């Protein structure tokens, strides 16, 4: 039996009817048309479905939609302001971190969660790799994804130094 | 070498903006009104006959619209790989869309279409099947023995194919040798792990015309093969090109059961039907074939080959599909062709087992061969105290020589020696220590492996058709619509083709956009495989752009009252040679072409030039003139923990002659991704199956381990040796596959250099290392 839950998705309050067995990923993709989160495995193994729940990166395929009641969800669709991209999205393009792109939105969300913490230092290679250790990519070998995170982090430092 | 403005620059991918903001273009997102969802019922047994199939309960479940059983499927056997009818005819045809005999655990026996995936899933459980279990065999060598279970009636001893090639006098060659080496090498089953699952939507009309959306590497191949499986003319099938797909790596070259079953369900229900694989289904649908390679090699003291013999046993699983051709490429490009040897013989066996069907995977049989050949060269050099670089140079082909496979082609550009030299310098080869000489428990070693010869497509071998085509159209605002059947599976084909068009036409890259295409609107293109797109499709794109440019120059010459050869294009303008300010924008030229021939003005009719009228277009369809060979050498440094058996890759230098590099950042990305796949093959990935039940034991990413960002080396250095290939677009050859072929032997050789023990079976796990060190 469907139940109504209340979510804040990308800054918009929404009431949605969901089945108890619906995962958050299913609701985002099939009910709300937010197709940025991808299904790569549906079993918590690939990270393509990563979104932010209350600011934390989670696998949306591993969360029942009902348990997200009252929470704040950010998907990749919530990052850009029109044609102006979020700095992390911009860095992914510039660093050549996008190939087939199927992992990309999940990667960006993991990077986003990681970069939302303390911005005063330039992260080390290991730290950045840990941030995306739960996201698989079969195309890039991760090198340019790490480059993208580094680029976004350095720009963030410059901005915070200026500001 | 001609000057270029856009080709040769690291450009931003035209599809990246879409992909970072959501990626609408993936086939997985296709939804149609009234669409049903299909699911496949798969056999739990590796070998069985279906005695009875009762679907009545499933059909009565509300929401179920159709159930499909073997009795309703066409009875003609088809080939899911070969799109060229002439080649397909000579291949083993052993597949039915649905059969009452299953030959691997997971082969479909029935299918359901319902209003949602949950109901379809539920319906599968209501289908009752009586199976008669048959004896199964999982080891190809067991399968070849007399008395083994027979998997297909047409293949005695389960041998689907037994090709053999030989030249020279093998016996004499071994007699002339100072030393003879005999070793056996084995590789395991690994999955391509494209991130977007296989998915398709098939719609039909009342006259049986089909429209297909699919995560495929070959638009026209899907049309040809689906038509052949269904026994209908090709013109009844239209396949729509997805703007991009979520990876393929060879794993989406064939049609699987998905498309034919969706088509049959759609024809039955008169509604669009979508089937998406679960990750488990993907894991049991395609994989690199395990191959056991026996090598016998004769060499002179100085390291010259005198005789080479190889025997390869390939486990093709339940059906021969790719298995027959993968074996040939394995033998040719893995063993016979890369090095020179006057006396050589190779024979291979494609063997049926009750394992999953093997598929295409970057390198197409050659990673398995290169692991054997490149490891053995290291063993020979070690025994005879020869330098592995010198050894390879001594036995390799040279620039300007005839192509070893097709004497009609020459190795016009071939910089293998430079790859070895530059790679060696970058890794510090001269400082390489003798094997196992490090102190402490963590030992370092450096290894080298090569793929001296490769392809830029399939011209010449195998003999499938290789032409590509392009249509492009200019708009009044200067934008260029490029339409091709070429699939971009992530490697940046759209980027490279757009760069080639922009360069040739003289417009900024942003002006070119890859647009809609389907099998009814664009010329044929061969698959995105065999490292071929930059070279083959690139030539077609360039030719179409050249034609459009010619038209631009014609119109502009009429407008500027000069001749075409007095004009050139650049940066979106057409102008008098050497005087960029004397000219027009290309947009103005197109506007003139698109404007009325006769205009009404206050004092009557005004005519403009008829020659200036008509949409500015370019069209090409052509086969490439050659099949130039890239060459490659990879150097790897590893650290082996002799207490835990763990291997860490510390440094990678990859040197590659790919001709002119069209997009350097994109090329590096290919190398980095290729290394991840090769390293997974070398050290950790293994698609294991239960040897009793035939069930897949690694059907998700928690049990199938591929490298994450944590396991990857901190840096992979690409060194591109740029030759100018005369037959390639702007001098380009090809890139994609060698970088996924060489990592395994390079890592194995580096491990040997570190610890002095040789492991001849992949993956090289900590257990194998500890066992080899006598610690287990
Ligand atoms: S789809 Fe959620 S982790 Fe793979
Ligand atoms: S870009 Fe293809 S999976 Fe990451």
JSON list of C-alpha atoms in Angstrom, two decimals, chain B residues 455-638:
[
{"chain": "B", "resi": 455, "resn": "UNK", "atom": "CA", "xyz": [45.08, -2.87, -35.95]},
{"chain": "B", "resi": 456, "resn": "UNK", "atom": "CA", "xyz": [43.23, 0.31, -36.84]},
{"chain": "B", "resi": 457, "resn": "UNK", "atom": "CA", "xyz": [40.16, -1.60, -37.89]},
{"chain": "B", "resi": 458, "resn": "UNK", "atom": "CA", "xyz": [39.22, -4.84, -39.58]},
{"chain": "B", "resi": 459, "resn": "UNK", "atom": "CA", "xyz": [40.26, -4.19, -43.16]},
{"chain": "B", "resi": 460, "resn": "UNK", "atom": "CA", "xyz": [42.10, -7.32, -44.26]},
{"chain": "B", "resi": 461, "resn": "UNK", "atom": "CA", "xyz": [41.29, -9.31, -41.16]},
{"chain": "B", "resi": 462, "resn": "UNK", "atom": "CA", "xyz": [38.81, -10.61, -40.30]},
{"chain": "B", "resi": 463, "resn": "UNK", "atom": "CA", "xyz": [37.16, -10.16, -43.68]},
{"chain": "B", "resi": 464, "resn": "UNK", "atom": "CA", "xyz": [34.14, -8.22, -42.53]},
{"chain": "B", "resi": 465, "resn": "UNK", "atom": "CA", "xyz": [33.08, -5.00, -44.09]},
{"chain": "B", "resi": 466, "resn": "UNK", "atom": "CA", "xyz": [34.65, -1.98, -42.63]},
{"chain": "B", "resi": 467, "resn": "UNK", "atom": "CA", "xyz": [33.26, 1.09, -44.32]},
{"chain": "B", "resi": 468, "resn": "UNK", "atom": "CA", "xyz": [31.96, 4.11, -42.46]},
{"chain": "B", "resi": 469, "resn": "UNK", "atom": "CA", "xyz": [29.76, 6.97, -43.47]},
{"chain": "B", "resi": 470, "resn": "UNK", "atom": "CA", "xyz": [28.76, 10.47, -42.47]},
{"chain": "B", "resi": 471, "resn": "UNK", "atom": "CA", "xyz": [26.22, 13.07, -43.45]},
{"chain": "B", "resi": 472, "resn": "UNK", "atom": "CA", "xyz": [26.69, 16.65, -42.44]},
{"chain": "B", "resi": 473, "resn": "UNK", "atom": "CA", "xyz": [24.60, 19.70, -42.96]},
{"chain": "B", "resi": 474, "resn": "UNK", "atom": "CA", "xyz": [25.37, 23.36, -42.37]},
{"chain": "B", "resi": 475, "resn": "UNK", "atom": "CA", "xyz": [22.88, 25.73, -40.76]},
{"chain": "B", "resi": 476, "resn": "UNK", "atom": "CA", "xyz": [22.26, 29.43, -41.36]},
{"chain": "B", "resi": 477, "resn": "UNK", "atom": "CA", "xyz": [23.82, 30.29, -38.01]},
{"chain": "B", "resi": 478, "resn": "UNK", "atom": "CA", "xyz": [27.00, 28.40, -38.87]},
{"chain": "B", "resi": 479, "resn": "UNK", "atom": "CA", "xyz": [26.21, 25.31, -36.80]},
{"chain": "B", "resi": 480, "resn": "UNK", "atom": "CA", "xyz": [27.10, 21.96, -38.35]},
{"chain": "B", "resi": 481, "resn": "UNK", "atom": "CA", "xyz": [24.90, 18.92, -37.83]},
{"chain": "B", "resi": 482, "resn": "UNK", "atom": "CA", "xyz": [26.92, 15.74, -38.09]},
{"chain": "B", "resi": 483, "resn": "UNK", "atom": "CA", "xyz": [25.04, 12.50, -38.41]},
{"chain": "B", "resi": 484, "resn": "UNK", "atom": "CA", "xyz": [26.74, 9.11, -38.23]},
{"chain": "B", "resi": 485, "resn": "UNK", "atom": "CA", "xyz": [25.91, 5.57, -37.17]},
{"chain": "B", "resi": 486, "resn": "UNK", "atom": "CA", "xyz": [29.08, 5.45, -35.08]},
{"chain": "B", "resi": 487, "resn": "UNK", "atom": "CA", "xyz": [28.39, 4.64, -31.44]},
{"chain": "B", "resi": 488, "resn": "UNK", "atom": "CA", "xyz": [30.20, 6.57, -28.72]},
{"chain": "B", "resi": 489, "resn": "UNK", "atom": "CA", "xyz": [30.61, 4.11, -25.87]},
{"chain": "B", "resi": 490, "resn": "UNK", "atom": "CA", "xyz": [32.54, 6.57, -23.76]},
{"chain": "B", "resi": 491, "resn": "UNK", "atom": "CA", "xyz": [35.96, 6.66, -25.40]},
{"chain": "B", "resi": 492, "resn": "UNK", "atom": "CA", "xyz": [35.21, 10.03, -26.96]},
{"chain": "B", "resi": 493, "resn": "UNK", "atom": "CA", "xyz": [34.35, 9.01, -30.50]},
{"chain": "B", "resi": 494, "resn": "UNK", "atom": "CA", "xyz": [31.94, 11.94, -30.82]},
{"chain": "B", "resi": 495, "resn": "UNK", "atom": "CA", "xyz": [34.65, 14.34, -29.68]},
{"chain": "B", "resi": 496, "resn": "UNK", "atom": "CA", "xyz": [37.28, 13.04, -32.06]},
{"chain": "B", "resi": 497, "resn": "UNK", "atom": "CA", "xyz": [34.93, 12.92, -35.05]},
{"chain": "B", "resi": 498, "resn": "UNK", "atom": "CA", "xyz": [33.70, 16.44, -34.29]},
{"chain": "B", "resi": 499, "resn": "UNK", "atom": "CA", "xyz": [37.31, 17.65, -34.08]},
{"chain": "B", "resi": 500, "resn": "UNK", "atom": "CA", "xyz": [38.10, 16.10, -37.44]},
{"chain": "B", "resi": 501, "resn": "UNK", "atom": "CA", "xyz": [35.05, 17.73, -39.03]},
{"chain": "B", "resi": 502, "resn": "UNK", "atom": "CA", "xyz": [35.76, 21.13, -37.44]},
{"chain": "B", "resi": 503, "resn": "UNK", "atom": "CA", "xyz": [39.37, 21.03, -38.60]},
{"chain": "B", "resi": 504, "resn": "UNK", "atom": "CA", "xyz": [38.54, 20.02, -42.15]},
{"chain": "B", "resi": 505, "resn": "UNK", "atom": "CA", "xyz": [35.68, 22.48, -42.50]},
{"chain": "B", "resi": 506, "resn": "UNK", "atom": "CA", "xyz": [37.46, 25.34, -40.77]},
{"chain": "B", "resi": 507, "resn": "UNK", "atom": "CA", "xyz": [34.88, 26.00, -38.06]},
{"chain": "B", "resi": 508, "resn": "UNK", "atom": "CA", "xyz": [35.23, 26.15, -34.27]},
{"chain": "B", "resi": 509, "resn": "UNK", "atom": "CA", "xyz": [34.67, 22.84, -32.48]},
{"chain": "B", "resi": 510, "resn": "UNK", "atom": "CA", "xyz": [31.59, 24.24, -30.73]},
{"chain": "B", "resi": 511, "resn": "UNK", "atom": "CA", "xyz": [29.92, 24.69, -34.12]},
{"chain": "B", "resi": 512, "resn": "UNK", "atom": "CA", "xyz": [29.81, 20.93, -34.70]},
{"chain": "B", "resi": 513, "resn": "UNK", "atom": "CA", "xyz": [27.20, 18.79, -33.01]},
{"chain": "B", "resi": 514, "resn": "UNK", "atom": "CA", "xyz": [26.67, 15.07, -33.36]},
{"chain": "B", "resi": 515, "resn": "UNK", "atom": "CA", "xyz": [23.00, 14.70, -33.98]},
{"chain": "B", "resi": 516, "resn": "UNK", "atom": "CA", "xyz": [20.23, 12.17, -34.46]},
{"chain": "B", "resi": 517, "resn": "UNK", "atom": "CA", "xyz": [20.80, 9.06, -36.54]},
{"chain": "B", "resi": 518, "resn": "UNK", "atom": "CA", "xyz": [19.08, 5.77, -37.14]},
{"chain": "B", "resi": 519, "resn": "UNK", "atom": "CA", "xyz": [19.56, 2.89, -39.55]},
{"chain": "B", "resi": 520, "resn": "UNK", "atom": "CA", "xyz": [17.15, 4.47, -42.03]},
{"chain": "B", "resi": 521, "resn": "UNK", "atom": "CA", "xyz": [18.76, 7.89, -42.22]},
{"chain": "B", "resi": 522, "resn": "UNK", "atom": "CA", "xyz": [22.53, 7.41, -42.22]},
{"chain": "B", "resi": 523, "resn": "UNK", "atom": "CA", "xyz": [25.04, 5.25, -44.08]},
{"chain": "B", "resi": 524, "resn": "UNK", "atom": "CA", "xyz": [26.39, 2.00, -42.66]},
{"chain": "B", "resi": 525, "resn": "UNK", "atom": "CA", "xyz": [29.17, 2.00, -40.11]},
{"chain": "B", "resi": 526, "resn": "UNK", "atom": "CA", "xyz": [31.04, -1.02, -38.76]},
{"chain": "B", "resi": 527, "resn": "UNK", "atom": "CA", "xyz": [30.97, -1.48, -34.97]},
{"chain": "B", "resi": 528, "resn": "UNK", "atom": "CA", "xyz": [32.79, 0.57, -32.38]},
{"chain": "B", "resi": 529, "resn": "UNK", "atom": "CA", "xyz": [35.42, -2.15, -31.95]},
{"chain": "B", "resi": 530, "resn": "UNK", "atom": "CA", "xyz": [38.88, -3.17, -33.12]},
{"chain": "B", "resi": 531, "resn": "UNK", "atom": "CA", "xyz": [40.29, 0.26, -32.17]},
{"chain": "B", "resi": 532, "resn": "UNK", "atom": "CA", "xyz": [38.83, 1.46, -35.46]},
{"chain": "B", "resi": 533, "resn": "UNK", "atom": "CA", "xyz": [36.72, 4.59, -35.04]},
{"chain": "B", "resi": 534, "resn": "UNK", "atom": "CA", "xyz": [39.33, 7.36, -35.14]},
{"chain": "B", "resi": 535, "resn": "UNK", "atom": "CA", "xyz": [40.95, 5.89, -38.23]},
{"chain": "B", "resi": 536, "resn": "UNK", "atom": "CA", "xyz": [38.06, 4.40, -40.19]},
{"chain": "B", "resi": 537, "resn": "UNK", "atom": "CA", "xyz": [35.10, 6.54, -39.21]},
{"chain": "B", "resi": 538, "resn": "UNK", "atom": "CA", "xyz": [37.45, 9.52, -38.94]},
{"chain": "B", "resi": 539, "resn": "UNK", "atom": "CA", "xyz": [38.32, 9.20, -42.61]},
{"chain": "B", "resi": 540, "resn": "UNK", "atom": "CA", "xyz": [34.62, 9.14, -43.54]},
{"chain": "B", "resi": 541, "resn": "UNK", "atom": "CA", "xyz": [33.83, 12.19, -41.39]},
{"chain": "B", "resi": 542, "resn": "UNK", "atom": "CA", "xyz": [36.75, 14.02, -42.96]},
{"chain": "B", "resi": 543, "resn": "UNK", "atom": "CA", "xyz": [35.59, 13.17, -46.47]},
{"chain": "B", "resi": 544, "resn": "UNK", "atom": "CA", "xyz": [32.04, 14.40, -45.78]},
{"chain": "B", "resi": 545, "resn": "UNK", "atom": "CA", "xyz": [33.41, 17.61, -44.28]},
{"chain": "B", "resi": 546, "resn": "UNK", "atom": "CA", "xyz": [35.68, 18.02, -47.28]},
{"chain": "B", "resi": 547, "resn": "UNK", "atom": "CA", "xyz": [32.71, 17.80, -49.59]},
{"chain": "B", "resi": 548, "resn": "UNK", "atom": "CA", "xyz": [30.75, 20.41, -47.63]},
{"chain": "B", "resi": 549, "resn": "UNK", "atom": "CA", "xyz": [33.81, 22.65, -47.60]},
{"chain": "B", "resi": 550, "resn": "UNK", "atom": "CA", "xyz": [34.10, 22.41, -51.34]},
{"chain": "B", "resi": 551, "resn": "UNK", "atom": "CA", "xyz": [30.51, 23.62, -51.62]},
{"chain": "B", "resi": 552, "resn": "UNK", "atom": "CA", "xyz": [31.16, 26.48, -49.18]},
{"chain": "B", "resi": 553, "resn": "UNK", "atom": "CA", "xyz": [34.10, 27.57, -51.31]},
{"chain": "B", "resi": 554, "resn": "UNK", "atom": "CA", "xyz": [32.04, 27.40, -54.51]},
{"chain": "B", "resi": 555, "resn": "UNK", "atom": "CA", "xyz": [29.27, 29.59, -53.14]},
{"chain": "B", "resi": 556, "resn": "UNK", "atom": "CA", "xyz": [31.72, 31.97, -51.53]},
{"chain": "B", "resi": 557, "resn": "UNK", "atom": "CA", "xyz": [33.70, 32.32, -54.75]},
{"chain": "B", "resi": 558, "resn": "UNK", "atom": "CA", "xyz": [30.52, 33.35, -56.54]},
{"chain": "B", "resi": 559, "resn": "UNK", "atom": "CA", "xyz": [29.69, 35.81, -53.78]},
{"chain": "B", "resi": 560, "resn": "UNK", "atom": "CA", "xyz": [33.21, 37.23, -53.60]},
{"chain": "B", "resi": 561, "resn": "UNK", "atom": "CA", "xyz": [33.71, 37.18, -57.38]},
{"chain": "B", "resi": 562, "resn": "UNK", "atom": "CA", "xyz": [36.82, 35.04, -57.24]},
{"chain": "B", "resi": 563, "resn": "UNK", "atom": "CA", "xyz": [37.74, 31.41, -57.73]},
{"chain": "B", "resi": 564, "resn": "UNK", "atom": "CA", "xyz": [37.47, 28.58, -55.19]},
{"chain": "B", "resi": 565, "resn": "UNK", "atom": "CA", "xyz": [41.17, 27.84, -55.16]},
{"chain": "B", "resi": 566, "resn": "UNK", "atom": "CA", "xyz": [41.83, 31.41, -54.20]},
{"chain": "B", "resi": 567, "resn": "UNK", "atom": "CA", "xyz": [39.90, 30.88, -50.97]},
{"chain": "B", "resi": 568, "resn": "UNK", "atom": "CA", "xyz": [40.37, 29.04, -47.70]},
{"chain": "B", "resi": 569, "resn": "UNK", "atom": "CA", "xyz": [38.37, 28.51, -44.53]},
{"chain": "B", "resi": 570, "resn": "UNK", "atom": "CA", "xyz": [39.25, 28.89, -40.88]},
{"chain": "B", "resi": 571, "resn": "UNK", "atom": "CA", "xyz": [37.60, 29.78, -37.61]},
{"chain": "B", "resi": 572, "resn": "UNK", "atom": "CA", "xyz": [34.12, 29.85, -39.11]},
{"chain": "B", "resi": 573, "resn": "UNK", "atom": "CA", "xyz": [35.08, 32.13, -42.01]},
{"chain": "B", "resi": 574, "resn": "UNK", "atom": "CA", "xyz": [35.91, 31.81, -45.66]},
{"chain": "B", "resi": 575, "resn": "UNK", "atom": "CA", "xyz": [38.47, 34.26, -46.98]},
{"chain": "B", "resi": 576, "resn": "UNK", "atom": "CA", "xyz": [41.03, 35.03, -49.62]},
{"chain": "B", "resi": 577, "resn": "UNK", "atom": "CA", "xyz": [44.16, 32.97, -49.02]},
{"chain": "B", "resi": 578, "resn": "UNK", "atom": "CA", "xyz": [46.60, 34.91, -46.90]},
{"chain": "B", "resi": 579, "resn": "UNK", "atom": "CA", "xyz": [44.13, 37.75, -46.27]},
{"chain": "B", "resi": 580, "resn": "UNK", "atom": "CA", "xyz": [41.77, 36.66, -43.47]},
{"chain": "B", "resi": 581, "resn": "UNK", "atom": "CA", "xyz": [39.96, 40.02, -43.39]},
{"chain": "B", "resi": 582, "resn": "UNK", "atom": "CA", "xyz": [38.87, 39.70, -47.03]},
{"chain": "B", "resi": 583, "resn": "UNK", "atom": "CA", "xyz": [35.99, 37.31, -46.70]},
{"chain": "B", "resi": 584, "resn": "UNK", "atom": "CA", "xyz": [32.68, 36.25, -45.20]},
{"chain": "B", "resi": 585, "resn": "UNK", "atom": "CA", "xyz": [31.47, 34.17, -42.33]},
{"chain": "B", "resi": 586, "resn": "UNK", "atom": "CA", "xyz": [30.51, 30.63, -43.26]},
{"chain": "B", "resi": 587, "resn": "UNK", "atom": "CA", "xyz": [27.12, 31.44, -41.74]},
{"chain": "B", "resi": 588, "resn": "UNK", "atom": "CA", "xyz": [26.67, 34.19, -44.37]},
{"chain": "B", "resi": 589, "resn": "UNK", "atom": "CA", "xyz": [27.56, 31.74, -47.12]},
{"chain": "B", "resi": 590, "resn": "UNK", "atom": "CA", "xyz": [24.97, 29.28, -45.82]},
{"chain": "B", "resi": 591, "resn": "UNK", "atom": "CA", "xyz": [22.39, 32.08, -45.52]},
{"chain": "B", "resi": 592, "resn": "UNK", "atom": "CA", "xyz": [22.97, 32.93, -49.16]},
{"chain": "B", "resi": 593, "resn": "UNK", "atom": "CA", "xyz": [22.57, 29.27, -50.11]},
{"chain": "B", "resi": 594, "resn": "UNK", "atom": "CA", "xyz": [19.35, 28.99, -48.10]},
{"chain": "B", "resi": 595, "resn": "UNK", "atom": "CA", "xyz": [17.79, 32.23, -49.41]},
{"chain": "B", "resi": 596, "resn": "UNK", "atom": "CA", "xyz": [15.22, 32.43, -52.25]},
{"chain": "B", "resi": 597, "resn": "UNK", "atom": "CA", "xyz": [16.56, 32.30, -55.77]},
{"chain": "B", "resi": 598, "resn": "UNK", "atom": "CA", "xyz": [14.00, 34.83, -56.99]},
{"chain": "B", "resi": 599, "resn": "UNK", "atom": "CA", "xyz": [13.06, 37.75, -54.78]},
{"chain": "B", "resi": 600, "resn": "UNK", "atom": "CA", "xyz": [10.24, 40.22, -55.10]},
{"chain": "B", "resi": 601, "resn": "UNK", "atom": "CA", "xyz": [11.49, 43.79, -54.86]},
{"chain": "B", "resi": 602, "resn": "UNK", "atom": "CA", "xyz": [9.43, 47.01, -55.45]},
{"chain": "B", "resi": 603, "resn": "UNK", "atom": "CA", "xyz": [10.43, 47.25, -59.10]},
{"chain": "B", "resi": 604, "resn": "UNK", "atom": "CA", "xyz": [9.84, 43.59, -59.98]},
{"chain": "B", "resi": 605, "resn": "UNK", "atom": "CA", "xyz": [11.61, 40.27, -59.69]},
{"chain": "B", "resi": 606, "resn": "UNK", "atom": "CA", "xyz": [15.26, 39.99, -58.79]},
{"chain": "B", "resi": 607, "resn": "UNK", "atom": "CA", "xyz": [17.25, 36.91, -59.54]},
{"chain": "B", "resi": 608, "resn": "UNK", "atom": "CA", "xyz": [20.33, 35.82, -57.66]},
{"chain": "B", "resi": 609, "resn": "UNK", "atom": "CA", "xyz": [22.75, 33.18, -58.79]},
{"chain": "B", "resi": 610, "resn": "UNK", "atom": "CA", "xyz": [21.22, 29.72, -59.15]},
{"chain": "B", "resi": 611, "resn": "UNK", "atom": "CA", "xyz": [24.64, 28.17, -58.43]},
{"chain": "B", "resi": 612, "resn": "UNK", "atom": "CA", "xyz": [24.55, 29.64, -54.93]},
{"chain": "B", "resi": 613, "resn": "UNK", "atom": "CA", "xyz": [21.34, 27.85, -53.92]},
{"chain": "B", "resi": 614, "resn": "UNK", "atom": "CA", "xyz": [20.69, 24.67, -51.96]},
{"chain": "B", "resi": 615, "resn": "UNK", "atom": "CA", "xyz": [21.47, 23.34, -48.49]},
{"chain": "B", "resi": 616, "resn": "UNK", "atom": "CA", "xyz": [25.19, 23.00, -47.92]},
{"chain": "B", "resi": 617, "resn": "UNK", "atom": "CA", "xyz": [25.88, 19.35, -47.20]},
{"chain": "B", "resi": 618, "resn": "UNK", "atom": "CA", "xyz": [28.55, 16.70, -47.28]},
{"chain": "B", "resi": 619, "resn": "UNK", "atom": "CA", "xyz": [28.03, 12.99, -47.59]},
{"chain": "B", "resi": 620, "resn": "UNK", "atom": "CA", "xyz": [30.54, 10.16, -47.57]},
{"chain": "B", "resi": 621, "resn": "UNK", "atom": "CA", "xyz": [30.63, 6.41, -47.29]},
{"chain": "B", "resi": 622, "resn": "UNK", "atom": "CA", "xyz": [33.98, 4.74, -47.75]},
{"chain": "B", "resi": 623, "resn": "UNK", "atom": "CA", "xyz": [36.20, 1.88, -46.72]},
{"chain": "B", "resi": 624, "resn": "UNK", "atom": "CA", "xyz": [39.61, 2.74, -45.33]},
{"chain": "B", "resi": 625, "resn": "UNK", "atom": "CA", "xyz": [42.54, 2.24, -47.65]},
{"chain": "B", "resi": 626, "resn": "UNK", "atom": "CA", "xyz": [44.73, 0.39, -45.20]},
{"chain": "B", "resi": 627, "resn": "UNK", "atom": "CA", "xyz": [45.04, -1.02, -41.71]},
{"chain": "B", "resi": 628, "resn": "UNK", "atom": "CA", "xyz": [48.05, 0.74, -40.18]},
{"chain": "B", "resi": 629, "resn": "UNK", "atom": "CA", "xyz": [49.58, -0.75, -37.08]},
{"chain": "B", "resi": 630, "resn": "UNK", "atom": "CA", "xyz": [50.14, 1.13, -33.87]},
{"chain": "B", "resi": 631, "resn": "UNK", "atom": "CA", "xyz": [52.87, -0.22, -31.58]},
{"chain": "B", "resi": 632, "resn": "UNK", "atom": "CA", "xyz": [53.22, -0.15, -27.86]},
{"chain": "B", "resi": 633, "resn": "UNK", "atom": "CA", "xyz": [55.48, -0.82, -24.88]},
{"chain": "B", "resi": 634, "resn": "UNK", "atom": "CA", "xyz": [54.52, -0.62, -21.24]},
{"chain": "B", "resi": 635, "resn": "UNK", "atom": "CA", "xyz": [56.84, -0.41, -18.24]},
{"chain": "B", "resi": 636, "resn": "UNK", "atom": "CA", "xyz": [55.53, -1.03, -14.74]},
{"chain": "B", "resi": 637, "resn": "UNK", "atom": "CA", "xyz": [57.06, -0.85, -11.29]},
{"chain": "B", "resi": 638, "resn": "UNK", "atom": "CA", "xyz": [55.48, -2.92, -8.53]}
]
